[in-house]
mmCIF file of C-alpha atoms and ligand atoms in Angstrom:
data_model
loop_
_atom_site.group_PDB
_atom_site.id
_atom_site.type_symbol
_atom_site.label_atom_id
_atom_site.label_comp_id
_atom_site.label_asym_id
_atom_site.label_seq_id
_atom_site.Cartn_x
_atom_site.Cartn_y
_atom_site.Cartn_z
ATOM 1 C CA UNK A 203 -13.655 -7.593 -26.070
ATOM 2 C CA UNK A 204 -11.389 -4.819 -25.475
ATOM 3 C CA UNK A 205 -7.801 -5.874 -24.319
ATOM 4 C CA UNK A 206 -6.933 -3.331 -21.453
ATOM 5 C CA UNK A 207 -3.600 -3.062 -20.057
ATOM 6 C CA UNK A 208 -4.094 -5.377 -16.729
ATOM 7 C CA UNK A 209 -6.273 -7.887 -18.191
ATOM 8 C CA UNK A 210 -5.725 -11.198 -16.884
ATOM 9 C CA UNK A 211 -3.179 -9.845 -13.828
ATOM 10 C CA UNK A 212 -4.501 -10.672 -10.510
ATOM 11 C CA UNK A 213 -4.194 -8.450 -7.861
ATOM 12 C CA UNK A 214 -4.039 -7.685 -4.051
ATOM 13 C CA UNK A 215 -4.428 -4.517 -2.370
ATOM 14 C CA UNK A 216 -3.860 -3.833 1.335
ATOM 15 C CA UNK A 217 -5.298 -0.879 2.439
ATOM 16 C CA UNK A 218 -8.484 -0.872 0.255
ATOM 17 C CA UNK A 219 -11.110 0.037 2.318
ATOM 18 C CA UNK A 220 -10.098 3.577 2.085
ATOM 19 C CA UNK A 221 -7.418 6.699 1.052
ATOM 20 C CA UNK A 222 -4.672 5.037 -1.725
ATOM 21 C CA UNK A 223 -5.415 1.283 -1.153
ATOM 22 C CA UNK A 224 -9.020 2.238 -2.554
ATOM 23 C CA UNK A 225 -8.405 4.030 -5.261
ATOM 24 C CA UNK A 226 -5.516 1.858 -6.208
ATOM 25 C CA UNK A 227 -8.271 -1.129 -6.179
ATOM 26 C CA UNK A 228 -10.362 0.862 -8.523
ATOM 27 C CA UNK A 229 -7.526 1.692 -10.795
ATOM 28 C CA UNK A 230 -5.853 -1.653 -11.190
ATOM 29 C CA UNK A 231 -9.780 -3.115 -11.779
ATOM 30 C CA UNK A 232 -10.747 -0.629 -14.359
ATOM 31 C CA UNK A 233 -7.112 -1.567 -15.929
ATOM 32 C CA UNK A 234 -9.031 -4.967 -16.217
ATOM 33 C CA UNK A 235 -7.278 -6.991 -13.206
ATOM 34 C CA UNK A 236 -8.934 -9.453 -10.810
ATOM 35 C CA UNK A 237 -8.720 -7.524 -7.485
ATOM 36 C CA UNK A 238 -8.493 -9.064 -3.868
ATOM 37 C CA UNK A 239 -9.338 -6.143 -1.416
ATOM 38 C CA UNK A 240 -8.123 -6.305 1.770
ATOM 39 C CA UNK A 241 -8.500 -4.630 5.537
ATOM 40 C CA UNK A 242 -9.941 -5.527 8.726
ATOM 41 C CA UNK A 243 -13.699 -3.442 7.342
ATOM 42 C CA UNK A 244 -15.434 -6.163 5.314
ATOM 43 C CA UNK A 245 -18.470 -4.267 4.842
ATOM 44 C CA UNK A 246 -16.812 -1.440 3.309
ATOM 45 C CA UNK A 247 -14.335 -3.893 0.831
ATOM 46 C CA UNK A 248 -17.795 -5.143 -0.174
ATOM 47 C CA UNK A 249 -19.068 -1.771 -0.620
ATOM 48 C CA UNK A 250 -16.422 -0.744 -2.886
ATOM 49 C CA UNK A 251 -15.645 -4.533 -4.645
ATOM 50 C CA UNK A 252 -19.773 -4.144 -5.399
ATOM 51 C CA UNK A 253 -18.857 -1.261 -7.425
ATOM 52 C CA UNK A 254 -15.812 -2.821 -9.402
ATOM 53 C CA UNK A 255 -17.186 -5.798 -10.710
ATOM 54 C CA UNK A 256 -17.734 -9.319 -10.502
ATOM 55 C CA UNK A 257 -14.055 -9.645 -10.522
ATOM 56 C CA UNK A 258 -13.300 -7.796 -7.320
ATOM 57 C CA UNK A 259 -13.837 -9.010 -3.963
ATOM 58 C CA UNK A 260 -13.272 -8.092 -0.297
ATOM 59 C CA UNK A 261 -10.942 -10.408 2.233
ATOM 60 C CA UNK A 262 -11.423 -9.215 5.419
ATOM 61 C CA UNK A 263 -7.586 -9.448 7.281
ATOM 62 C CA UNK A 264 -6.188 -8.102 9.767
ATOM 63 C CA UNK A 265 -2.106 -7.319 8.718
ATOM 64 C CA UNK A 266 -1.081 -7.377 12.626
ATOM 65 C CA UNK A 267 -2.454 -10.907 13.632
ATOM 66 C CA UNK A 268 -0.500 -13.897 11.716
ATOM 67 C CA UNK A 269 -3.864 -16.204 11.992
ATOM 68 C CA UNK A 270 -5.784 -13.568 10.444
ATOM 69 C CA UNK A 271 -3.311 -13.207 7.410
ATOM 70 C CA UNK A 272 -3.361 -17.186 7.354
ATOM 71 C CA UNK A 273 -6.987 -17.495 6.743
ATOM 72 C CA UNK A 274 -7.130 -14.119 4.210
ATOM 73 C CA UNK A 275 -4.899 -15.119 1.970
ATOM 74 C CA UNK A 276 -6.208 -19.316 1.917
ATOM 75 C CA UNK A 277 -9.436 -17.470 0.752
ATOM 76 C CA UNK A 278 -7.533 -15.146 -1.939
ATOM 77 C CA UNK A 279 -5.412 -18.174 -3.306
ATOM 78 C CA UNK A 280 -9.219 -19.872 -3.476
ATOM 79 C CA UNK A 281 -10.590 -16.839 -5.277
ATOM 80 C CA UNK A 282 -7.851 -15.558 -6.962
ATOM 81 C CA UNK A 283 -5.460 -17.953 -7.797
ATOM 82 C CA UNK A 284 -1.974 -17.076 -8.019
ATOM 83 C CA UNK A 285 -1.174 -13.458 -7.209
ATOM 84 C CA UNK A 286 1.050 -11.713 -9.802
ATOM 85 C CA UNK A 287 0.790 -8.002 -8.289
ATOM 86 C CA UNK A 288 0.139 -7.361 -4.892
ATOM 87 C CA UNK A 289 0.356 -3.829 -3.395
ATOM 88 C CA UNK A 290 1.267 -3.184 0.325
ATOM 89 C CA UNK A 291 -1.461 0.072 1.329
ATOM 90 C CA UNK A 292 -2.372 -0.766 4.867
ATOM 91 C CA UNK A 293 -1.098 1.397 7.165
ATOM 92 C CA UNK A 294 -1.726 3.624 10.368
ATOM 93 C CA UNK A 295 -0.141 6.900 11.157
ATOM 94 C CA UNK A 296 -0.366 8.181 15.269
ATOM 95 C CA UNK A 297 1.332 11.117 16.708
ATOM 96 C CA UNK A 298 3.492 9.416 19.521
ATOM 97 C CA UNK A 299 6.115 12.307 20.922
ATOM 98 C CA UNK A 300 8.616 10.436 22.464
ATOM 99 C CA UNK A 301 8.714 11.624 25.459
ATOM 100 C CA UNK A 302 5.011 10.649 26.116
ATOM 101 C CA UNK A 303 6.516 6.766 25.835
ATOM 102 C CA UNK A 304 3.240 5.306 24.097
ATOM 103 C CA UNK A 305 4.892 2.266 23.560
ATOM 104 C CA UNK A 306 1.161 0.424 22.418
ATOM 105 C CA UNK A 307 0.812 3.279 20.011
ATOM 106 C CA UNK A 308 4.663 2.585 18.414
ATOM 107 C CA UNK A 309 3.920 -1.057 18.519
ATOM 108 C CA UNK A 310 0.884 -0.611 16.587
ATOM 109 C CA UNK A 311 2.728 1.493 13.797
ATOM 110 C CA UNK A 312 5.687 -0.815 13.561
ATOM 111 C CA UNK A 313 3.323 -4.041 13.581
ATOM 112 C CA UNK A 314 0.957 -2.424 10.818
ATOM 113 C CA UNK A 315 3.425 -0.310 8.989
ATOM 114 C CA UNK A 316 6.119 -3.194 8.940
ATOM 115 C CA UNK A 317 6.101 -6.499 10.234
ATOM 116 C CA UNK A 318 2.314 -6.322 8.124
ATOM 117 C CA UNK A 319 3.845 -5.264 4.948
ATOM 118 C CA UNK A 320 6.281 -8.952 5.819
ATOM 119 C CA UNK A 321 3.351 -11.083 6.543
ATOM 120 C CA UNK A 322 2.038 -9.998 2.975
ATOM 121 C CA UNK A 323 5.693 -10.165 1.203
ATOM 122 C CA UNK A 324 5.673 -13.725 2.754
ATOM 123 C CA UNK A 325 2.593 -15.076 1.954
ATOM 124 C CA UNK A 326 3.089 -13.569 -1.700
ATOM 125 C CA UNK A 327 6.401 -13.403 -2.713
ATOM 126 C CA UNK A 328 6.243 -17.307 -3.803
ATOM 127 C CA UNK A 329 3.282 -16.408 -6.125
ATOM 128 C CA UNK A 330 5.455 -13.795 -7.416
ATOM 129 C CA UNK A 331 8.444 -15.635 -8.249
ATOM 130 C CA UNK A 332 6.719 -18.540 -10.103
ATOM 131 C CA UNK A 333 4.229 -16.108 -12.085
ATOM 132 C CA UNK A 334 7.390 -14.362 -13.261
ATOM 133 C CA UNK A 335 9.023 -17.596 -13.562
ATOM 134 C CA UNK A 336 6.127 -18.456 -15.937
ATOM 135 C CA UNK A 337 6.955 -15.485 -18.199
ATOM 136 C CA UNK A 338 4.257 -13.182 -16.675
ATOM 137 C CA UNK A 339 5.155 -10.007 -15.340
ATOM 138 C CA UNK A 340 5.182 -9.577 -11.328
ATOM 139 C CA UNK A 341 4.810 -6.674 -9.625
ATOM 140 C CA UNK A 342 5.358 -5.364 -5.430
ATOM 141 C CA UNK A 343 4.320 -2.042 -4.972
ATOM 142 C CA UNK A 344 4.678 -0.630 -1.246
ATOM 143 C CA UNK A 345 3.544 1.985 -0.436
ATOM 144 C CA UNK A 346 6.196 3.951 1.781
ATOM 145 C CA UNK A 347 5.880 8.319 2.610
ATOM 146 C CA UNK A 348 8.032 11.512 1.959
ATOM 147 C CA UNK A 349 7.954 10.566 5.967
ATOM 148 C CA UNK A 350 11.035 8.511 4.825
ATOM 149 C CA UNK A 351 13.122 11.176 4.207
ATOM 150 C CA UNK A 352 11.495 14.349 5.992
ATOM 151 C CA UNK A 353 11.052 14.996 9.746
ATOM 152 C CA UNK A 354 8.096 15.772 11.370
ATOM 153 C CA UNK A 355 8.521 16.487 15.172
ATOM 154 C CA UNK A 356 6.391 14.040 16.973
ATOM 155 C CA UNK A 357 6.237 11.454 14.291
ATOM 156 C CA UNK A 358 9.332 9.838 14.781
ATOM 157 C CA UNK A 359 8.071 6.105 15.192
ATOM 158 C CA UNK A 360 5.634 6.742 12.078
ATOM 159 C CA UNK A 361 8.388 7.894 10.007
ATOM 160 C CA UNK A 362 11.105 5.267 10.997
ATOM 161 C CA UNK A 363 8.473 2.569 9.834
ATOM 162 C CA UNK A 364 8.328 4.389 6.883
ATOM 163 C CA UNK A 365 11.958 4.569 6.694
ATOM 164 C CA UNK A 366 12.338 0.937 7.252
ATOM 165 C CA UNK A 367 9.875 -0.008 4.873
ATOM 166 C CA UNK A 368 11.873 2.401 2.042
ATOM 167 C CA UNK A 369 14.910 0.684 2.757
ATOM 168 C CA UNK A 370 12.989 -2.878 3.127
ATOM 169 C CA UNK A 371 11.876 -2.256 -0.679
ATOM 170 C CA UNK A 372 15.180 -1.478 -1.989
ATOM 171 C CA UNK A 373 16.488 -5.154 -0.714
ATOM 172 C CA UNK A 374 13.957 -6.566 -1.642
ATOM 173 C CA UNK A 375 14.399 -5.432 -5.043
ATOM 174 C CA UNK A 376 17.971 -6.916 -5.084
ATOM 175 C CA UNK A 377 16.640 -10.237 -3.687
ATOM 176 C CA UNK A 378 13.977 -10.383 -6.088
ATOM 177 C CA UNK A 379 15.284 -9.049 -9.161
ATOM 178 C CA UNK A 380 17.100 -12.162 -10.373
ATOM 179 C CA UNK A 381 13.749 -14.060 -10.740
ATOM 180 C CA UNK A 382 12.404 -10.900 -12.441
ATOM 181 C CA UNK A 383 10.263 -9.449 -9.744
ATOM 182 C CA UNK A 384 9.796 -5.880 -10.122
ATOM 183 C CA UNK A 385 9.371 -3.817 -6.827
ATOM 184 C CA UNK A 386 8.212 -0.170 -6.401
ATOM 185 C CA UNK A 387 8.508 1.455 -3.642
ATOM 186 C CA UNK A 388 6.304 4.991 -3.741
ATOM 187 C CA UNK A 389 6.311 7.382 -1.818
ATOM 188 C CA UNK A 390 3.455 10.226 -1.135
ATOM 189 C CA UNK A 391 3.319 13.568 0.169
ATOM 190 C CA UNK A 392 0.374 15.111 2.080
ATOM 191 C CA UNK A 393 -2.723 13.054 0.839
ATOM 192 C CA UNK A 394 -5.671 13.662 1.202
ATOM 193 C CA UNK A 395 -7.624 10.456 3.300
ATOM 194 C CA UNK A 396 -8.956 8.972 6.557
ATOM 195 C CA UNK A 397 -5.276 8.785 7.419
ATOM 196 C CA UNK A 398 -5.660 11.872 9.566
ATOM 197 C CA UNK A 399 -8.990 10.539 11.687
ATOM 198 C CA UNK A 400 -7.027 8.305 13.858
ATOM 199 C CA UNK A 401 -5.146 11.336 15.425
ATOM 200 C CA UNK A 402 -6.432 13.877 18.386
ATOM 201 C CA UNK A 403 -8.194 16.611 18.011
ATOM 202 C CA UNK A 404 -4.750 18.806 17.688
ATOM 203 C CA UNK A 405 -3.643 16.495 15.120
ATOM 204 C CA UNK A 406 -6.379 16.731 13.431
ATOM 205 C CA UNK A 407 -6.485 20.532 13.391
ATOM 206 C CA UNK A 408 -2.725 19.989 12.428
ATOM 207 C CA UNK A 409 -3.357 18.676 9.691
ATOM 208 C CA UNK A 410 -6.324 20.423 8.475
ATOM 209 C CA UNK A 411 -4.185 23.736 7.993
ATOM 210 C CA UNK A 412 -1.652 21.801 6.432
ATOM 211 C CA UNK A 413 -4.233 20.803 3.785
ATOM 212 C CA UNK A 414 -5.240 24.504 3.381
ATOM 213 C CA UNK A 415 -2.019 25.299 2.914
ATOM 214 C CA UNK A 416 -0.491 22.719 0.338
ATOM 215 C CA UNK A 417 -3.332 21.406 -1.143
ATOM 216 C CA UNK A 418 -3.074 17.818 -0.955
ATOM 217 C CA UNK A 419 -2.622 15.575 -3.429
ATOM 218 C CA UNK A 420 -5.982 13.123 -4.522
ATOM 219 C CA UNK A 421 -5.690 9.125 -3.659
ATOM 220 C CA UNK A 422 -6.254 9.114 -7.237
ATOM 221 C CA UNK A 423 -3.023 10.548 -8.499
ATOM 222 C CA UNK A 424 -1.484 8.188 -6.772
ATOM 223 C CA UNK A 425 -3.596 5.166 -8.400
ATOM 224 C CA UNK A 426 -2.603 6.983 -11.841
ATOM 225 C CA UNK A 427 1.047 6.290 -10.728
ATOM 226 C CA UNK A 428 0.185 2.781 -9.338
ATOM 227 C CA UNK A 429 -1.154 1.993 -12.747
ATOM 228 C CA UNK A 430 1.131 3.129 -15.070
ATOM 229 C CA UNK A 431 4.250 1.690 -13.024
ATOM 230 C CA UNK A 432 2.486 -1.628 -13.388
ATOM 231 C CA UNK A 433 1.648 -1.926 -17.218
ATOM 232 C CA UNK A 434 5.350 -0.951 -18.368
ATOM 233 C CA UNK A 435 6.704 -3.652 -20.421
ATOM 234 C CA UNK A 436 8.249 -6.222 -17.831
ATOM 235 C CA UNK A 437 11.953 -5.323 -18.347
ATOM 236 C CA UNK A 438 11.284 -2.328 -17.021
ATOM 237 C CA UNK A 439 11.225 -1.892 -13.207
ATOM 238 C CA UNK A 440 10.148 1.881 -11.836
ATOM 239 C CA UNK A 441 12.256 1.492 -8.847
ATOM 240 C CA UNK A 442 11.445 4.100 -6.298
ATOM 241 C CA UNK A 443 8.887 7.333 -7.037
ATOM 242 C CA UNK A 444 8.108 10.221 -4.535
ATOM 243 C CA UNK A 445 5.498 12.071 -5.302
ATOM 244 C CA UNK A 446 4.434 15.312 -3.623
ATOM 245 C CA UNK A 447 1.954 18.043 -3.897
ATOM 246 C CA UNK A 448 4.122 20.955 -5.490
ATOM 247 C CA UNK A 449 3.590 23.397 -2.830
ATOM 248 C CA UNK A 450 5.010 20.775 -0.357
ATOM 249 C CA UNK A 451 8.581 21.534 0.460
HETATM 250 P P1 NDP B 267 -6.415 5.512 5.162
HETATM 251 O O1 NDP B 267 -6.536 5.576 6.655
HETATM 252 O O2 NDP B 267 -7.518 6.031 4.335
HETATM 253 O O3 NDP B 267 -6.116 3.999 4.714
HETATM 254 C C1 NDP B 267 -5.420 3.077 5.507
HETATM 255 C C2 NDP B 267 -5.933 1.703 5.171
HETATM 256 O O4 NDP B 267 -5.207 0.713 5.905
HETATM 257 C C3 NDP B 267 -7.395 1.507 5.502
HETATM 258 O O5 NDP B 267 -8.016 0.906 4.383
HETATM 259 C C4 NDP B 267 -7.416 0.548 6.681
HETATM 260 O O6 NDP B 267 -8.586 -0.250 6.593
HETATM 261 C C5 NDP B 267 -6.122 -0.232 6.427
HETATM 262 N N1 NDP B 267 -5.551 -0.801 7.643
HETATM 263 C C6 NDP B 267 -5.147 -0.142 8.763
HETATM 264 N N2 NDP B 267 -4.714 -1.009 9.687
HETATM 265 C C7 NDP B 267 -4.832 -2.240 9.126
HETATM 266 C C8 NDP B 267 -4.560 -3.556 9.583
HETATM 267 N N3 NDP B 267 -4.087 -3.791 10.824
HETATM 268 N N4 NDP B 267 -4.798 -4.595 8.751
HETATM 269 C C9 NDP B 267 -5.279 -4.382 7.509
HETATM 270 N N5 NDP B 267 -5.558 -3.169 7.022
HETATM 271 C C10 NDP B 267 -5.338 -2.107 7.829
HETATM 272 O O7 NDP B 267 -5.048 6.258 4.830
HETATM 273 P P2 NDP B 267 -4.188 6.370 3.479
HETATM 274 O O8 NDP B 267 -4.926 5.883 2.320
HETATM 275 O O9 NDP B 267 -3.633 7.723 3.473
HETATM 276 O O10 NDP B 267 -3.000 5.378 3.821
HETATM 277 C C11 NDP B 267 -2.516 4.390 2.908
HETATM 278 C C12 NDP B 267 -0.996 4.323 3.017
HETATM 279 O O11 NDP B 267 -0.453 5.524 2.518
HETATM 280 C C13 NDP B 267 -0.492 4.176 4.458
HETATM 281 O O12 NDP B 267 0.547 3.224 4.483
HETATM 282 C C14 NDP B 267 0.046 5.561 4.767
HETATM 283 O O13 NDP B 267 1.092 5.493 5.718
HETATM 284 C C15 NDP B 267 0.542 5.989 3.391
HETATM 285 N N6 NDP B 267 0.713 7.433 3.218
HETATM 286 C C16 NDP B 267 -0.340 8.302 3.379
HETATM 287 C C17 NDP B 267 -0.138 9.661 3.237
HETATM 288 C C18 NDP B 267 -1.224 10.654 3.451
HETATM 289 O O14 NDP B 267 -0.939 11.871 3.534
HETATM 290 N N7 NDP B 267 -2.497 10.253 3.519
HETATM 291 C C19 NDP B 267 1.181 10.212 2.865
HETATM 292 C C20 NDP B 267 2.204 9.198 2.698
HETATM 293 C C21 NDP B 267 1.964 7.876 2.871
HETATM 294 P P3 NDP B 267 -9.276 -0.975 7.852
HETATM 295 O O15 NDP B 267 -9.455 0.073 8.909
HETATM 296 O O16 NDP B 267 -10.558 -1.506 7.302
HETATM 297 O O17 NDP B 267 -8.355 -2.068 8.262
#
């Protein structure tokens, strides 16, 4: 049987019912990992796990509720076992100017965008530290935005989550470098994904021209980064990666 670069990793992947969770899924299976796919659609996780193999599978969760983390990741740690890479995709993006004060929609971003990525780091960074501690390598990958560093009027909220989560990544690195945890922290351009549906019709439109203009990048590229960060040797930790389309300034 052919050895291929991920074989006997097991993975979990927020986010993979769609956009850069999905095709991150696909990469890391094809790479040979187990993959746990997770999001609140179960029918389309078991679309796409149906497609990967018999050793992908879909855990329906729900990043924002603590109960429904709880119960996803008992039935990963049943599936699964111990996780030894786990990748942080699940987010939501919502135009919320501030001076139209829609606190629900900045809750939303903060509770999916951040406290969610902690729910996962929590339930996972144990598995991390003892597969590492067992010699194998360990890998958090988050995935953050250029939305970090650039400003886009009326995106403030979405882009201090971002922020936040940038900055979360590079502590956590420091915390969990000693037990040697590696931690990426990526960070895409304009991609092209459902990202874009959950915004009004002006967003939407917004958007669209921006695509026209740039050309966005493919969730694929972004797998191709995804899987080559992960299959270094495991004294080697690719810290922090931003990767944009090249006609995005
Ligand atoms: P998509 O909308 O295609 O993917 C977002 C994924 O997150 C979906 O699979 C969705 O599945 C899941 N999700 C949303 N809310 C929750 C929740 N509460 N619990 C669990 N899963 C949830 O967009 P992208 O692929 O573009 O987004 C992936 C990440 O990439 C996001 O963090 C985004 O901020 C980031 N990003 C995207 C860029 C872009 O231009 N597209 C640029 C920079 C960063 P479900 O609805 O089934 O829960």
């Amino acid at each position: 049987m052919t050895n291929l670069p991920l074989t006997g990793r097991n993975a979990v992947v927020t986010g993979a019912a769609s956009g850069i969770g999905a095709a991150i899924a696909e990469r890391l299976a094809a790479d040979g990992a187990a993959v746990a796919l997770v999001s609140r659609r179960q029918d389309r996780l078991d679309d796409l796990a149906g497609k990967l193999g018999p050793q992908a599978f879909g855990v329906a969760m729900d990043v924002t509720s603590p109960d429904s983390v709880d119960a996803g990741v008992a039935q990963i740690h049943d599936r699964l076992g111990r996780a030894d890479l786990v990748v942080n995709a699940a987010g939501v993006m919502l135009a919320a100017p501030i001076e139209a004060g829609r606190l629900d929609d900045w809750t939303r971003m903060i509770d999916t965008n951040l406290t969610g990525v902690l729910r996962v780091v929590q339930a996972f960074t144990p598995d991390l530290i003892e597969a590492a501690g067992a010699g194998q390598t360990a890998d958090l990958v988050n995935i953050s935005s250029i939305g970090a560093h650039a400003v886009f009027p009326g995106y403030a909220v979405y882009g201090a989550t971002k922020a936040a989560l940038t900055h979360l990544s590079t502590s956590l690195r420091a915390d969990l470098s000693p037990y040697d945890v590696r931690v990426t922290n990526l960070e895409p351009g304009l991609t092209d994904t459902e990202l874009a549906t959950h915004l009004d019709a002006t967003g939407q439109d917004l958007i669209a021209s921006m695509n026209d203009q740039i050309g966005p990048l493919h969730a694929t590229d972004l797998a191709d980064i995804v899987g080559f960060v992960v299959s270094r040797r495991r004294e080697l930790n690719l810290r922090q990666i931003i990767a944009l389309p090249t006609r995005q300034a």
